[in-house]
């Protein structure tokens, strides 16, 4: 209730059957969580979920793929179901950069939301590979703050005031096999996600006509 009031959102928001927020409201919610928490690591904590029974179908589908690269592809595809967010994977030489773009944003995303997204990617990478994968480096657009917390979590150099928010991995890690690869479970989960995505895209097309 305190968080919702801080964000300027309806107090009964989470009692609704289906919660829908604009990008602006979504950003306001994450800023409020950060302000109320006063914990500089709250985003990293929220993005790090160890209990697989709490994973949603999107993450389960990603973990069932062959490699970290394939997982990023699934995450990017199915993320469209829950928010107007794009996950890009850019390869350059022996490195692969992962970054998020908010397609309808009129302002920079809250720092805490970046933390959640980056920690979430790391959770998928480490759970899927069964190894303590670490990025080669992390870039944050924000001014420097709490460097020690971030370098401890990501186990790599962190650059502040970077050109963009980005996680950079080695190509070898990106193409490494997932121990959680499960084609049978993927075949069970993916069709429903694909059907929902097809319906959503069709509705968007009709609405834009």
mmCIF file of C-alpha atoms in Angstrom:
data_model
loop_
_atom_site.group_PDB
_atom_site.id
_atom_site.type_symbol
_atom_site.label_atom_id
_atom_site.label_comp_id
_atom_site.label_asym_id
_atom_site.label_seq_id
_atom_site.Cartn_x
_atom_site.Cartn_y
_atom_site.Cartn_z
ATOM 1 C CA UNK A 1 0.000 0.000 0.000
ATOM 2 C CA UNK A 2 2.849 2.368 0.838
ATOM 3 C CA UNK A 3 4.554 1.572 -2.462
ATOM 4 C CA UNK A 4 1.377 2.148 -4.473
ATOM 5 C CA UNK A 5 0.738 5.449 -2.720
ATOM 6 C CA UNK A 6 4.330 6.524 -3.374
ATOM 7 C CA UNK A 7 3.916 5.599 -7.050
ATOM 8 C CA UNK A 8 0.621 7.474 -7.343
ATOM 9 C CA UNK A 9 -1.218 4.280 -8.305
ATOM 10 C CA UNK A 10 -4.632 2.984 -7.101
ATOM 11 C CA UNK A 11 -4.418 1.329 -3.677
ATOM 12 C CA UNK A 12 -6.458 -1.647 -4.891
ATOM 13 C CA UNK A 13 -4.327 -2.208 -7.987
ATOM 14 C CA UNK A 14 -3.152 -5.706 -7.123
ATOM 15 C CA UNK A 15 -6.656 -6.847 -6.187
ATOM 16 C CA UNK A 16 -7.671 -6.535 -9.811
ATOM 17 C CA UNK A 17 -8.083 -9.754 -11.793
ATOM 18 C CA UNK A 18 -5.728 -8.469 -14.473
ATOM 19 C CA UNK A 19 -3.259 -5.712 -13.693
ATOM 20 C CA UNK A 20 -2.467 -3.436 -16.621
ATOM 21 C CA UNK A 21 -0.048 -0.529 -16.390
ATOM 22 C CA UNK A 22 1.288 1.948 -18.871
ATOM 23 C CA UNK A 23 5.065 2.116 -19.241
ATOM 24 C CA UNK A 24 5.014 5.376 -17.282
ATOM 25 C CA UNK A 25 3.052 3.751 -14.427
ATOM 26 C CA UNK A 26 5.302 0.694 -14.494
ATOM 27 C CA UNK A 27 8.380 2.872 -14.138
ATOM 28 C CA UNK A 28 6.711 4.807 -11.313
ATOM 29 C CA UNK A 29 6.042 1.532 -9.489
ATOM 30 C CA UNK A 30 9.697 0.488 -9.648
ATOM 31 C CA UNK A 31 10.902 3.897 -8.562
ATOM 32 C CA UNK A 32 8.537 3.685 -5.583
ATOM 33 C CA UNK A 33 9.788 0.215 -4.616
ATOM 34 C CA UNK A 34 13.343 1.538 -4.618
ATOM 35 C CA UNK A 35 12.442 4.629 -2.606
ATOM 36 C CA UNK A 36 10.411 2.752 0.002
ATOM 37 C CA UNK A 37 12.927 -0.091 0.311
ATOM 38 C CA UNK A 38 16.037 2.107 0.655
ATOM 39 C CA UNK A 39 18.031 -1.060 -0.081
ATOM 40 C CA UNK A 40 20.501 -0.398 -2.929
ATOM 41 C CA UNK A 41 20.534 -4.129 -3.735
ATOM 42 C CA UNK A 42 16.741 -4.588 -3.843
ATOM 43 C CA UNK A 43 16.653 -4.886 -7.642
ATOM 44 C CA UNK A 44 19.348 -7.566 -7.665
ATOM 45 C CA UNK A 45 17.491 -9.481 -4.962
ATOM 46 C CA UNK A 46 14.157 -9.328 -6.782
ATOM 47 C CA UNK A 47 15.749 -10.500 -10.027
ATOM 48 C CA UNK A 48 17.467 -13.467 -8.407
ATOM 49 C CA UNK A 49 14.979 -16.286 -7.864
ATOM 50 C CA UNK A 50 16.486 -19.642 -6.897
ATOM 51 C CA UNK A 51 13.259 -21.643 -6.520
ATOM 52 C CA UNK A 52 12.316 -23.082 -9.897
ATOM 53 C CA UNK A 53 8.706 -23.660 -8.823
ATOM 54 C CA UNK A 54 8.294 -19.879 -8.828
ATOM 55 C CA UNK A 55 9.423 -19.488 -12.429
ATOM 56 C CA UNK A 56 6.800 -18.365 -14.921
ATOM 57 C CA UNK A 57 6.234 -20.202 -18.255
ATOM 58 C CA UNK A 58 8.461 -17.733 -20.111
ATOM 59 C CA UNK A 59 11.496 -18.534 -17.965
ATOM 60 C CA UNK A 60 10.715 -22.262 -18.034
ATOM 61 C CA UNK A 61 10.640 -22.171 -21.840
ATOM 62 C CA UNK A 62 13.990 -20.358 -21.862
ATOM 63 C CA UNK A 63 15.582 -22.898 -19.518
ATOM 64 C CA UNK A 64 14.398 -25.773 -21.703
ATOM 65 C CA UNK A 65 16.393 -24.558 -24.714
ATOM 66 C CA UNK A 66 19.792 -25.869 -25.820
ATOM 67 C CA UNK A 67 22.005 -22.867 -25.066
ATOM 68 C CA UNK A 68 22.150 -19.494 -23.338
ATOM 69 C CA UNK A 69 21.844 -17.876 -26.778
ATOM 70 C CA UNK A 70 18.651 -19.831 -27.483
ATOM 71 C CA UNK A 71 17.325 -18.860 -24.051
ATOM 72 C CA UNK A 72 17.815 -15.155 -24.794
ATOM 73 C CA UNK A 73 15.915 -15.664 -28.046
ATOM 74 C CA UNK A 74 12.967 -17.238 -26.230
ATOM 75 C CA UNK A 75 12.962 -14.573 -23.532
ATOM 76 C CA UNK A 76 12.977 -11.830 -26.156
ATOM 77 C CA UNK A 77 10.144 -13.427 -28.114
ATOM 78 C CA UNK A 78 7.824 -14.162 -25.218
ATOM 79 C CA UNK A 79 8.517 -10.989 -23.245
ATOM 80 C CA UNK A 80 6.137 -9.323 -25.689
ATOM 81 C CA UNK A 81 3.305 -11.101 -23.872
ATOM 82 C CA UNK A 82 3.804 -9.183 -20.637
ATOM 83 C CA UNK A 83 5.272 -5.792 -21.543
ATOM 84 C CA UNK A 84 6.464 -3.644 -24.483
ATOM 85 C CA UNK A 85 10.087 -4.550 -23.916
ATOM 86 C CA UNK A 86 12.691 -5.810 -26.357
ATOM 87 C CA UNK A 87 15.786 -7.834 -25.497
ATOM 88 C CA UNK A 88 18.574 -7.417 -28.037
ATOM 89 C CA UNK A 89 21.594 -9.647 -28.488
ATOM 90 C CA UNK A 90 24.412 -8.002 -30.423
ATOM 91 C CA UNK A 91 27.458 -10.061 -31.379
ATOM 92 C CA UNK A 92 30.826 -8.452 -32.005
ATOM 93 C CA UNK A 93 33.925 -10.587 -32.340
ATOM 94 C CA UNK A 94 34.226 -12.896 -29.333
ATOM 95 C CA UNK A 95 31.638 -10.941 -27.317
ATOM 96 C CA UNK A 96 27.850 -10.857 -27.120
ATOM 97 C CA UNK A 97 26.066 -7.841 -25.634
ATOM 98 C CA UNK A 98 22.593 -8.121 -24.093
ATOM 99 C CA UNK A 99 20.506 -5.012 -23.537
ATOM 100 C CA UNK A 100 16.862 -4.124 -22.948
ATOM 101 C CA UNK A 101 14.779 -1.508 -24.765
ATOM 102 C CA UNK A 102 11.421 -0.165 -23.565
ATOM 103 C CA UNK A 103 9.533 0.478 -26.786
ATOM 104 C CA UNK A 104 6.983 2.959 -25.432
ATOM 105 C CA UNK A 105 9.176 4.727 -22.889
ATOM 106 C CA UNK A 106 9.296 8.511 -22.844
ATOM 107 C CA UNK A 107 11.947 8.573 -20.118
ATOM 108 C CA UNK A 108 14.918 6.441 -18.999
ATOM 109 C CA UNK A 109 13.976 3.267 -17.144
ATOM 110 C CA UNK A 110 14.503 3.330 -13.356
ATOM 111 C CA UNK A 111 17.908 2.073 -12.215
ATOM 112 C CA UNK A 112 16.258 -0.543 -10.016
ATOM 113 C CA UNK A 113 14.373 -1.981 -13.011
ATOM 114 C CA UNK A 114 17.661 -2.325 -14.892
ATOM 115 C CA UNK A 115 19.044 -4.207 -11.881
ATOM 116 C CA UNK A 116 16.050 -6.568 -11.864
ATOM 117 C CA UNK A 117 16.379 -7.306 -15.587
ATOM 118 C CA UNK A 118 20.134 -7.898 -15.426
ATOM 119 C CA UNK A 119 19.880 -10.124 -12.348
ATOM 120 C CA UNK A 120 17.077 -12.052 -14.063
ATOM 121 C CA UNK A 121 19.287 -12.737 -17.099
ATOM 122 C CA UNK A 122 22.071 -13.924 -14.799
ATOM 123 C CA UNK A 123 19.667 -16.240 -12.969
ATOM 124 C CA UNK A 124 18.648 -17.872 -16.255
ATOM 125 C CA UNK A 125 22.283 -18.185 -17.380
ATOM 126 C CA UNK A 126 23.488 -19.770 -14.160
ATOM 127 C CA UNK A 127 20.495 -22.029 -13.609
ATOM 128 C CA UNK A 128 20.534 -23.252 -17.197
ATOM 129 C CA UNK A 129 24.268 -23.819 -17.522
ATOM 130 C CA UNK A 130 24.792 -25.164 -14.025
ATOM 131 C CA UNK A 131 27.885 -22.961 -13.858
ATOM 132 C CA UNK A 132 28.669 -19.636 -12.171
ATOM 133 C CA UNK A 133 28.632 -17.782 -15.495
ATOM 134 C CA UNK A 134 29.757 -14.209 -15.165
ATOM 135 C CA UNK A 135 29.660 -11.367 -17.693
ATOM 136 C CA UNK A 136 32.911 -9.977 -19.050
ATOM 137 C CA UNK A 137 31.640 -6.572 -17.959
ATOM 138 C CA UNK A 138 28.487 -4.647 -17.099
ATOM 139 C CA UNK A 139 27.636 -1.126 -18.238
ATOM 140 C CA UNK A 140 25.248 1.240 -16.453
ATOM 141 C CA UNK A 141 24.194 4.627 -17.788
ATOM 142 C CA UNK A 142 23.685 5.968 -14.250
ATOM 143 C CA UNK A 143 26.308 7.841 -12.202
ATOM 144 C CA UNK A 144 28.537 5.692 -10.030
ATOM 145 C CA UNK A 145 27.002 4.383 -6.825
ATOM 146 C CA UNK A 146 27.423 1.191 -4.774
ATOM 147 C CA UNK A 147 30.098 -0.220 -7.080
ATOM 148 C CA UNK A 148 31.011 -2.916 -4.574
ATOM 149 C CA UNK A 149 27.485 -4.340 -4.497
ATOM 150 C CA UNK A 150 27.360 -4.694 -8.280
ATOM 151 C CA UNK A 151 30.848 -6.088 -8.746
ATOM 152 C CA UNK A 152 30.179 -8.641 -6.020
ATOM 153 C CA UNK A 153 26.900 -9.719 -7.609
ATOM 154 C CA UNK A 154 28.050 -9.888 -11.235
ATOM 155 C CA UNK A 155 31.633 -10.898 -10.448
ATOM 156 C CA UNK A 156 33.051 -8.673 -13.166
ATOM 157 C CA UNK A 157 34.094 -5.049 -13.825
ATOM 158 C CA UNK A 158 31.242 -2.520 -13.793
ATOM 159 C CA UNK A 159 31.344 0.702 -15.797
ATOM 160 C CA UNK A 160 29.139 3.633 -14.815
ATOM 161 C CA UNK A 161 28.113 6.498 -17.115
ATOM 162 C CA UNK A 162 28.239 4.012 -19.978
ATOM 163 C CA UNK A 163 26.650 4.716 -23.355
ATOM 164 C CA UNK A 164 23.897 2.219 -22.541
ATOM 165 C CA UNK A 165 22.839 -0.330 -19.965
ATOM 166 C CA UNK A 166 24.402 -3.579 -21.126
ATOM 167 C CA UNK A 167 25.589 -7.030 -20.072
ATOM 168 C CA UNK A 168 28.547 -8.313 -22.106
ATOM 169 C CA UNK A 169 29.256 -12.059 -22.206
ATOM 170 C CA UNK A 170 31.822 -14.137 -24.010
ATOM 171 C CA UNK A 171 30.564 -15.879 -27.123
ATOM 172 C CA UNK A 172 31.704 -19.187 -25.606
ATOM 173 C CA UNK A 173 29.386 -18.723 -22.630
ATOM 174 C CA UNK A 174 26.538 -17.650 -24.895
ATOM 175 C CA UNK A 175 26.857 -20.832 -26.955
ATOM 176 C CA UNK A 176 27.480 -23.152 -24.002
ATOM 177 C CA UNK A 177 24.953 -25.973 -23.461
ATOM 178 C CA UNK A 178 22.157 -25.792 -20.927
ATOM 179 C CA UNK A 179 21.941 -28.684 -18.485
ATOM 180 C CA UNK A 180 18.234 -27.868 -18.179
ATOM 181 C CA UNK A 181 17.624 -28.547 -21.884
ATOM 182 C CA UNK A 182 14.329 -30.437 -22.067
ATOM 183 C CA UNK A 183 12.731 -30.702 -25.528
ATOM 184 C CA UNK A 184 9.672 -32.537 -24.189
ATOM 185 C CA UNK A 185 8.864 -29.833 -21.633
ATOM 186 C CA UNK A 186 9.587 -27.132 -24.205
ATOM 187 C CA UNK A 187 7.149 -28.835 -26.593
ATOM 188 C CA UNK A 188 4.540 -28.705 -23.846
ATOM 189 C CA UNK A 189 5.074 -25.070 -22.840
ATOM 190 C CA UNK A 190 5.977 -23.284 -26.082
ATOM 191 C CA UNK A 191 2.777 -23.928 -28.112
ATOM 192 C CA UNK A 192 0.617 -22.155 -25.532
ATOM 193 C CA UNK A 193 2.995 -19.182 -25.439
ATOM 194 C CA UNK A 194 3.083 -19.092 -29.239
ATOM 195 C CA UNK A 195 -0.733 -19.183 -29.398
ATOM 196 C CA UNK A 196 -1.010 -16.323 -26.907
ATOM 197 C CA UNK A 197 1.597 -14.328 -28.818
ATOM 198 C CA UNK A 198 -0.192 -14.907 -32.133
ATOM 199 C CA UNK A 199 -3.496 -13.764 -30.627
ATOM 200 C CA UNK A 200 -1.911 -10.694 -29.057
ATOM 201 C CA UNK A 201 -0.198 -9.654 -32.287
ATOM 202 C CA UNK A 202 -3.456 -10.149 -34.200
ATOM 203 C CA UNK A 203 -5.321 -7.945 -31.704
ATOM 204 C CA UNK A 204 -2.659 -5.259 -32.024
ATOM 205 C CA UNK A 205 -2.926 -5.369 -35.793
ATOM 206 C CA UNK A 206 -6.709 -4.937 -35.643
ATOM 207 C CA UNK A 207 -6.400 -2.090 -33.148
ATOM 208 C CA UNK A 208 -3.944 -0.231 -35.399
ATOM 209 C CA UNK A 209 -6.168 -0.395 -38.473
#
